[in-house]
Amino acid sequence: MTDDLTPATGNGLAASDDGRRTFIKQASGLLGLALAPPLVGQAERLTAMAKKVEGVSEMRLKVNGALRTIKAEPRVSLLDALREHLDLTGSKKGCDHGQCGACTVLVDGRRVNSCLTLAVMAQGKEITTVEGLAKGEDLHPLQQAFLDHDGFQCGYCTPGQLMSGVACLKEGHAKTDGDVREWMSGNLCRCGAYPNIVAAIREVEKSGFKG
């Protein structure tokens, strides 16, 4: 004798499993339909963006008084253009997020974090790197002051410190120790040579040299 509530399969558990499988399949199909359009659209956008940056562009950069031409992707940073394409490795890649100042260079006399600056945006401007400070065998006064006051230890941050210090002097922000500390706060020294760096910049400022 069979109960009216007994499934036609004769197995209530099996019927229940079949029902769950059917539900999961249907739900998965609906979920797939719901997600497919935005995912496909995003993939297409990413592909289009990739195509836009493919290939290289010719850029003309005036670095340390010399006009140089490079071929690089439009998205290349000024730091990578200097280091990888022009072999000017004085500017250092520290954090690559604009937080340590090791990559500082001057663009039209203003200090910038070259890791956050697109090379293409620096075309037609005067770019000065640490390699451009000395005049032949004659060191820049600030370079000499760094040597005299032991303004560096490992030396990794030194190029950025020098470039920022030169700008600090030109801007008139080196009249007191406090001024120097404030206006050089974007340049980090992991060795802790800050007192010596301040002393070097202040010595050059007291000499009357403005850069």
PDB file of C-alpha atoms in Angstrom:
ATOM      1  CA  MET A   1       0.000   0.000   0.000  1.00  0.00           C
ATOM      2  CA  THR A   2       1.343   3.368  -0.931  1.00  0.00           C
ATOM      3  CA  ASP A   3       0.847   6.671   0.818  1.00  0.00           C
ATOM      4  CA  ASP A   4      -0.547   9.544  -1.305  1.00  0.00           C
ATOM      5  CA  LEU A   5       2.374  11.693  -0.092  1.00  0.00           C
ATOM      6  CA  THR A   6       5.023   9.243  -1.329  1.00  0.00           C
ATOM      7  CA  PRO A   7       6.821  10.603  -4.459  1.00  0.00           C
ATOM      8  CA  ALA A   8       6.392   8.709  -7.702  1.00  0.00           C
ATOM      9  CA  THR A   9      10.015   7.623  -7.470  1.00  0.00           C
ATOM     10  CA  GLY A  10       9.262   5.697  -4.370  1.00  0.00           C
ATOM     11  CA  ASN A  11      12.199   7.430  -2.633  1.00  0.00           C
ATOM     12  CA  GLY A  12      11.484  10.714  -0.840  1.00  0.00           C
ATOM     13  CA  LEU A  13      15.200  11.491  -0.293  1.00  0.00           C
ATOM     14  CA  ALA A  14      16.089  11.010  -3.945  1.00  0.00           C
ATOM     15  CA  ALA A  15      13.245  13.218  -5.043  1.00  0.00           C
ATOM     16  CA  SER A  16      14.337  15.894  -2.608  1.00  0.00           C
ATOM     17  CA  ASP A  17      17.911  15.769  -3.993  1.00  0.00           C
ATOM     18  CA  ASP A  18      16.603  16.056  -7.538  1.00  0.00           C
ATOM     19  CA  GLY A  19      14.601  19.089  -6.558  1.00  0.00           C
ATOM     20  CA  ARG A  20      17.617  20.764  -4.992  1.00  0.00           C
ATOM     21  CA  ARG A  21      19.763  20.032  -8.046  1.00  0.00           C
ATOM     22  CA  THR A  22      17.158  21.507 -10.327  1.00  0.00           C
ATOM     23  CA  PHE A  23      16.876  24.611  -8.180  1.00  0.00           C
ATOM     24  CA  ILE A  24      20.658  25.097  -8.046  1.00  0.00           C
ATOM     25  CA  LYS A  25      20.961  24.733 -11.817  1.00  0.00           C
ATOM     26  CA  GLN A  26      18.221  27.262 -12.420  1.00  0.00           C
ATOM     27  CA  ALA A  27      19.646  29.699  -9.857  1.00  0.00           C
ATOM     28  CA  SER A  28      23.140  29.347 -11.325  1.00  0.00           C
ATOM     29  CA  GLY A  29      21.839  30.064 -14.782  1.00  0.00           C
ATOM     30  CA  LEU A  30      20.020  33.170 -13.639  1.00  0.00           C
ATOM     31  CA  LEU A  31      23.079  34.361 -11.702  1.00  0.00           C
ATOM     32  CA  GLY A  32      25.245  33.813 -14.756  1.00  0.00           C
ATOM     33  CA  LEU A  33      22.891  35.843 -16.893  1.00  0.00           C
ATOM     34  CA  ALA A  34      22.874  38.613 -14.292  1.00  0.00           C
ATOM     35  CA  LEU A  35      26.666  38.804 -14.052  1.00  0.00           C
ATOM     36  CA  ALA A  36      27.650  38.220 -17.654  1.00  0.00           C
ATOM     37  CA  PRO A  37      26.927  41.665 -19.174  1.00  0.00           C
ATOM     38  CA  PRO A  38      28.966  43.776 -16.692  1.00  0.00           C
ATOM     39  CA  LEU A  39      31.830  41.281 -16.646  1.00  0.00           C
ATOM     40  CA  VAL A  40      31.972  41.161 -20.424  1.00  0.00           C
ATOM     41  CA  GLY A  41      31.720  44.933 -20.607  1.00  0.00           C
ATOM     42  CA  GLN A  42      34.580  45.344 -18.121  1.00  0.00           C
ATOM     43  CA  ALA A  43      36.765  42.925 -20.067  1.00  0.00           C
ATOM     44  CA  GLU A  44      36.108  44.841 -23.267  1.00  0.00           C
ATOM     45  CA  ARG A  45      37.007  48.126 -21.583  1.00  0.00           C
ATOM     46  CA  LEU A  46      40.246  46.682 -20.201  1.00  0.00           C
ATOM     47  CA  THR A  47      41.142  45.322 -23.635  1.00  0.00           C
ATOM     48  CA  ALA A  48      40.487  48.705 -25.207  1.00  0.00           C
ATOM     49  CA  MET A  49      42.642  50.430 -22.575  1.00  0.00           C
ATOM     50  CA  ALA A  50      45.461  47.952 -23.179  1.00  0.00           C
ATOM     51  CA  LYS A  51      45.328  48.641 -26.905  1.00  0.00           C
ATOM     52  CA  LYS A  52      45.592  52.371 -26.280  1.00  0.00           C
ATOM     53  CA  VAL A  53      48.862  52.014 -24.369  1.00  0.00           C
ATOM     54  CA  GLU A  54      50.413  49.462 -26.706  1.00  0.00           C
ATOM     55  CA  GLY A  55      53.442  50.564 -28.676  1.00  0.00           C
ATOM     56  CA  VAL A  56      55.762  53.465 -27.999  1.00  0.00           C
ATOM     57  CA  SER A  57      55.796  57.194 -28.467  1.00  0.00           C
ATOM     58  CA  GLU A  58      58.697  59.475 -29.238  1.00  0.00           C
ATOM     59  CA  MET A  59      59.432  62.026 -26.540  1.00  0.00           C
ATOM     60  CA  ARG A  60      61.910  64.871 -26.476  1.00  0.00           C
ATOM     61  CA  LEU A  61      63.194  65.726 -23.029  1.00  0.00           C
ATOM     62  CA  LYS A  62      65.607  68.519 -22.163  1.00  0.00           C
ATOM     63  CA  VAL A  63      67.694  67.073 -19.348  1.00  0.00           C
ATOM     64  CA  ASN A  64      70.609  68.927 -17.761  1.00  0.00           C
ATOM     65  CA  GLY A  65      70.727  71.331 -20.709  1.00  0.00           C
ATOM     66  CA  ALA A  66      70.802  68.650 -23.414  1.00  0.00           C
ATOM     67  CA  LEU A  67      67.865  67.702 -25.622  1.00  0.00           C
ATOM     68  CA  ARG A  68      67.366  63.946 -25.562  1.00  0.00           C
ATOM     69  CA  THR A  69      64.940  61.798 -27.543  1.00  0.00           C
ATOM     70  CA  ILE A  70      63.518  58.563 -26.220  1.00  0.00           C
ATOM     71  CA  LYS A  71      60.938  56.052 -27.388  1.00  0.00           C
ATOM     72  CA  ALA A  72      58.746  54.728 -24.610  1.00  0.00           C
ATOM     73  CA  GLU A  73      55.183  53.939 -23.660  1.00  0.00           C
ATOM     74  CA  PRO A  74      53.078  57.073 -23.093  1.00  0.00           C
ATOM     75  CA  ARG A  75      52.518  56.000 -19.478  1.00  0.00           C
ATOM     76  CA  VAL A  76      56.232  55.804 -18.558  1.00  0.00           C
ATOM     77  CA  SER A  77      57.142  57.861 -15.494  1.00  0.00           C
ATOM     78  CA  LEU A  78      59.800  60.535 -15.638  1.00  0.00           C
ATOM     79  CA  LEU A  79      61.853  58.500 -13.154  1.00  0.00           C
ATOM     80  CA  ASP A  80      61.818  55.401 -15.368  1.00  0.00           C
ATOM     81  CA  ALA A  81      62.525  57.504 -18.452  1.00  0.00           C
ATOM     82  CA  LEU A  82      65.622  58.947 -16.759  1.00  0.00           C
ATOM     83  CA  ARG A  83      66.872  55.666 -15.334  1.00  0.00           C
ATOM     84  CA  GLU A  84      65.880  53.116 -17.964  1.00  0.00           C
ATOM     85  CA  HIS A  85      66.036  55.138 -21.178  1.00  0.00           C
ATOM     86  CA  LEU A  86      68.639  57.840 -20.523  1.00  0.00           C
ATOM     87  CA  ASP A  87      70.891  55.904 -18.131  1.00  0.00           C
ATOM     88  CA  LEU A  88      70.708  58.715 -15.560  1.00  0.00           C
ATOM     89  CA  THR A  89      70.557  56.525 -12.486  1.00  0.00           C
ATOM     90  CA  GLY A  90      71.325  59.194  -9.893  1.00  0.00           C
ATOM     91  CA  SER A  91      67.617  59.678  -9.175  1.00  0.00           C
ATOM     92  CA  LYS A  92      66.637  56.730  -7.009  1.00  0.00           C
ATOM     93  CA  LYS A  93      63.502  54.628  -6.938  1.00  0.00           C
ATOM     94  CA  GLY A  94      62.634  54.337  -3.279  1.00  0.00           C
ATOM     95  CA  CYS A  95      58.959  53.930  -2.436  1.00  0.00           C
ATOM     96  CA  ASP A  96      57.643  54.590  -5.979  1.00  0.00           C
ATOM     97  CA  HIS A  97      54.647  56.267  -4.312  1.00  0.00           C
ATOM     98  CA  GLY A  98      55.925  59.839  -3.903  1.00  0.00           C
ATOM     99  CA  GLN A  99      56.458  59.445  -0.173  1.00  0.00           C
ATOM    100  CA  CYS A 100      60.235  59.249   0.342  1.00  0.00           C
ATOM    101  CA  GLY A 101      61.647  61.929  -2.000  1.00  0.00           C
ATOM    102  CA  ALA A 102      64.549  59.797  -3.267  1.00  0.00           C
ATOM    103  CA  CYS A 103      63.443  60.463  -6.856  1.00  0.00           C
ATOM    104  CA  THR A 104      63.271  64.271  -6.534  1.00  0.00           C
ATOM    105  CA  VAL A 105      64.336  66.227  -9.627  1.00  0.00           C
ATOM    106  CA  LEU A 106      63.786  69.816 -10.718  1.00  0.00           C
ATOM    107  CA  VAL A 107      61.361  70.634 -13.531  1.00  0.00           C
ATOM    108  CA  ASP A 108      61.564  74.278 -14.554  1.00  0.00           C
ATOM    109  CA  GLY A 109      63.271  74.922 -11.238  1.00  0.00           C
ATOM    110  CA  ARG A 110      60.539  73.319  -9.150  1.00  0.00           C
ATOM    111  CA  ARG A 111      61.098  70.087  -7.270  1.00  0.00           C
ATOM    112  CA  VAL A 112      58.888  67.178  -8.265  1.00  0.00           C
ATOM    113  CA  ASN A 113      58.644  63.501  -7.408  1.00  0.00           C
ATOM    114  CA  SER A 114      59.672  62.004 -10.714  1.00  0.00           C
ATOM    115  CA  CYS A 115      58.061  58.658  -9.838  1.00  0.00           C
ATOM    116  CA  LEU A 116      54.639  60.360  -9.933  1.00  0.00           C
ATOM    117  CA  THR A 117      55.307  62.495 -13.012  1.00  0.00           C
ATOM    118  CA  LEU A 118      54.653  61.261 -16.532  1.00  0.00           C
ATOM    119  CA  ALA A 119      57.643  61.799 -18.804  1.00  0.00           C
ATOM    120  CA  VAL A 120      55.368  63.014 -21.574  1.00  0.00           C
ATOM    121  CA  MET A 121      54.235  65.885 -19.330  1.00  0.00           C
ATOM    122  CA  ALA A 122      57.828  67.080 -18.901  1.00  0.00           C
ATOM    123  CA  GLN A 123      58.383  67.687 -22.619  1.00  0.00           C
ATOM    124  CA  GLY A 124      59.380  71.263 -23.394  1.00  0.00           C
ATOM    125  CA  LYS A 125      60.515  71.859 -19.821  1.00  0.00           C
ATOM    126  CA  GLU A 126      63.932  72.136 -18.200  1.00  0.00           C
ATOM    127  CA  ILE A 127      64.707  68.978 -16.250  1.00  0.00           C
ATOM    128  CA  THR A 128      67.621  68.956 -13.831  1.00  0.00           C
ATOM    129  CA  THR A 129      68.846  65.793 -12.146  1.00  0.00           C
ATOM    130  CA  VAL A 130      71.621  65.282  -9.607  1.00  0.00           C
ATOM    131  CA  GLU A 131      73.991  64.577 -12.512  1.00  0.00           C
ATOM    132  CA  GLY A 132      73.484  68.164 -13.662  1.00  0.00           C
ATOM    133  CA  LEU A 133      74.529  69.901 -10.445  1.00  0.00           C
ATOM    134  CA  ALA A 134      78.310  69.737 -10.806  1.00  0.00           C
ATOM    135  CA  LYS A 135      80.140  71.765 -13.454  1.00  0.00           C
ATOM    136  CA  GLY A 136      82.714  69.345 -14.747  1.00  0.00           C
ATOM    137  CA  GLU A 137      85.024  68.543 -11.829  1.00  0.00           C
ATOM    138  CA  ASP A 138      83.642  71.394  -9.732  1.00  0.00           C
ATOM    139  CA  LEU A 139      81.018  70.243  -7.289  1.00  0.00           C
ATOM    140  CA  HIS A 140      77.915  72.258  -6.584  1.00  0.00           C
ATOM    141  CA  PRO A 141      78.333  74.139  -3.267  1.00  0.00           C
ATOM    142  CA  LEU A 142      75.648  71.992  -1.677  1.00  0.00           C
ATOM    143  CA  GLN A 143      77.366  68.790  -2.809  1.00  0.00           C
ATOM    144  CA  GLN A 144      80.572  70.003  -1.182  1.00  0.00           C
ATOM    145  CA  ALA A 145      78.703  70.981   1.977  1.00  0.00           C
ATOM    146  CA  PHE A 146      77.199  67.497   2.180  1.00  0.00           C
ATOM    147  CA  LEU A 147      80.716  66.085   2.080  1.00  0.00           C
ATOM    148  CA  ASP A 148      82.005  68.554   4.667  1.00  0.00           C
ATOM    149  CA  HIS A 149      79.150  67.911   7.098  1.00  0.00           C
ATOM    150  CA  ASP A 150      78.776  64.182   6.426  1.00  0.00           C
ATOM    151  CA  GLY A 151      75.241  64.770   5.180  1.00  0.00           C
ATOM    152  CA  PHE A 152      74.838  61.193   4.028  1.00  0.00           C
ATOM    153  CA  GLN A 153      75.542  57.692   5.247  1.00  0.00           C
ATOM    154  CA  CYS A 154      74.223  54.984   2.931  1.00  0.00           C
ATOM    155  CA  GLY A 155      73.774  57.671   0.279  1.00  0.00           C
ATOM    156  CA  TYR A 156      70.571  56.269  -1.215  1.00  0.00           C
ATOM    157  CA  CYS A 157      68.449  59.312  -0.383  1.00  0.00           C
ATOM    158  CA  THR A 158      71.270  61.787  -1.084  1.00  0.00           C
ATOM    159  CA  PRO A 159      70.393  62.648  -4.730  1.00  0.00           C
ATOM    160  CA  GLY A 160      66.849  63.542  -3.733  1.00  0.00           C
ATOM    161  CA  GLN A 161      68.062  65.424  -0.654  1.00  0.00           C
ATOM    162  CA  LEU A 162      70.465  67.442  -2.795  1.00  0.00           C
ATOM    163  CA  MET A 163      67.855  68.340  -5.419  1.00  0.00           C
ATOM    164  CA  SER A 164      65.318  69.316  -2.786  1.00  0.00           C
ATOM    165  CA  GLY A 165      67.986  71.266  -0.894  1.00  0.00           C
ATOM    166  CA  VAL A 166      68.957  73.214  -4.015  1.00  0.00           C
ATOM    167  CA  ALA A 167      65.300  74.142  -4.547  1.00  0.00           C
ATOM    168  CA  CYS A 168      64.964  75.034  -0.889  1.00  0.00           C
ATOM    169  CA  LEU A 169      67.836  77.511  -1.229  1.00  0.00           C
ATOM    170  CA  LYS A 170      66.398  79.039  -4.417  1.00  0.00           C
ATOM    171  CA  GLU A 171      62.985  79.395  -2.802  1.00  0.00           C
ATOM    172  CA  GLY A 172      64.438  81.225   0.192  1.00  0.00           C
ATOM    173  CA  HIS A 173      63.301  78.534   2.601  1.00  0.00           C
ATOM    174  CA  ALA A 174      66.646  77.928   4.280  1.00  0.00           C
ATOM    175  CA  LYS A 175      66.978  80.944   6.543  1.00  0.00           C
ATOM    176  CA  THR A 176      66.537  78.983   9.765  1.00  0.00           C
ATOM    177  CA  ASP A 177      67.008  75.393  10.873  1.00  0.00           C
ATOM    178  CA  GLY A 178      63.247  75.164  11.372  1.00  0.00           C
ATOM    179  CA  ASP A 179      62.584  76.352   7.832  1.00  0.00           C
ATOM    180  CA  VAL A 180      64.918  73.742   6.421  1.00  0.00           C
ATOM    181  CA  ARG A 181      63.316  70.951   8.430  1.00  0.00           C
ATOM    182  CA  GLU A 182      59.846  71.982   7.349  1.00  0.00           C
ATOM    183  CA  TRP A 183      60.596  72.466   3.652  1.00  0.00           C
ATOM    184  CA  MET A 184      62.718  69.319   3.458  1.00  0.00           C
ATOM    185  CA  SER A 185      60.165  67.167   5.293  1.00  0.00           C
ATOM    186  CA  GLY A 186      59.224  65.350   2.086  1.00  0.00           C
ATOM    187  CA  ASN A 187      62.699  63.820   1.853  1.00  0.00           C
ATOM    188  CA  LEU A 188      63.248  60.887   4.186  1.00  0.00           C
ATOM    189  CA  CYS A 189      66.620  59.637   5.428  1.00  0.00           C
ATOM    190  CA  ARG A 190      66.534  56.139   6.843  1.00  0.00           C
ATOM    191  CA  CYS A 191      70.008  56.627   8.318  1.00  0.00           C
ATOM    192  CA  GLY A 192      68.851  59.636  10.348  1.00  0.00           C
ATOM    193  CA  ALA A 193      71.429  62.106   9.026  1.00  0.00           C
ATOM    194  CA  TYR A 194      68.973  64.998   9.328  1.00  0.00           C
ATOM    195  CA  PRO A 195      71.109  67.263  11.585  1.00  0.00           C
ATOM    196  CA  ASN A 196      74.015  67.033   9.140  1.00  0.00           C
ATOM    197  CA  ILE A 197      71.763  67.683   6.139  1.00  0.00           C
ATOM    198  CA  VAL A 198      70.314  70.753   7.841  1.00  0.00           C
ATOM    199  CA  ALA A 199      73.830  71.978   8.698  1.00  0.00           C
ATOM    200  CA  ALA A 200      74.972  71.564   5.085  1.00  0.00           C
ATOM    201  CA  ILE A 201      72.026  73.508   3.664  1.00  0.00           C
ATOM    202  CA  ARG A 202      72.343  76.237   6.269  1.00  0.00           C
ATOM    203  CA  GLU A 203      76.052  76.670   5.531  1.00  0.00           C
ATOM    204  CA  VAL A 204      75.349  77.233   1.844  1.00  0.00           C
ATOM    205  CA  GLU A 205      72.532  79.639   2.681  1.00  0.00           C
ATOM    206  CA  LYS A 206      74.811  81.647   4.989  1.00  0.00           C
ATOM    207  CA  SER A 207      77.422  81.882   2.216  1.00  0.00           C
ATOM    208  CA  GLY A 208      74.941  83.838   0.151  1.00  0.00           C
ATOM    209  CA  PHE A 209      74.713  81.235  -2.615  1.00  0.00           C
ATOM    210  CA  LYS A 210      71.245  81.005  -4.106  1.00  0.00           C
ATOM    211  CA  GLY A 211      71.862  78.556  -6.949  1.00  0.00           C
TER     212      GLY A 211
END
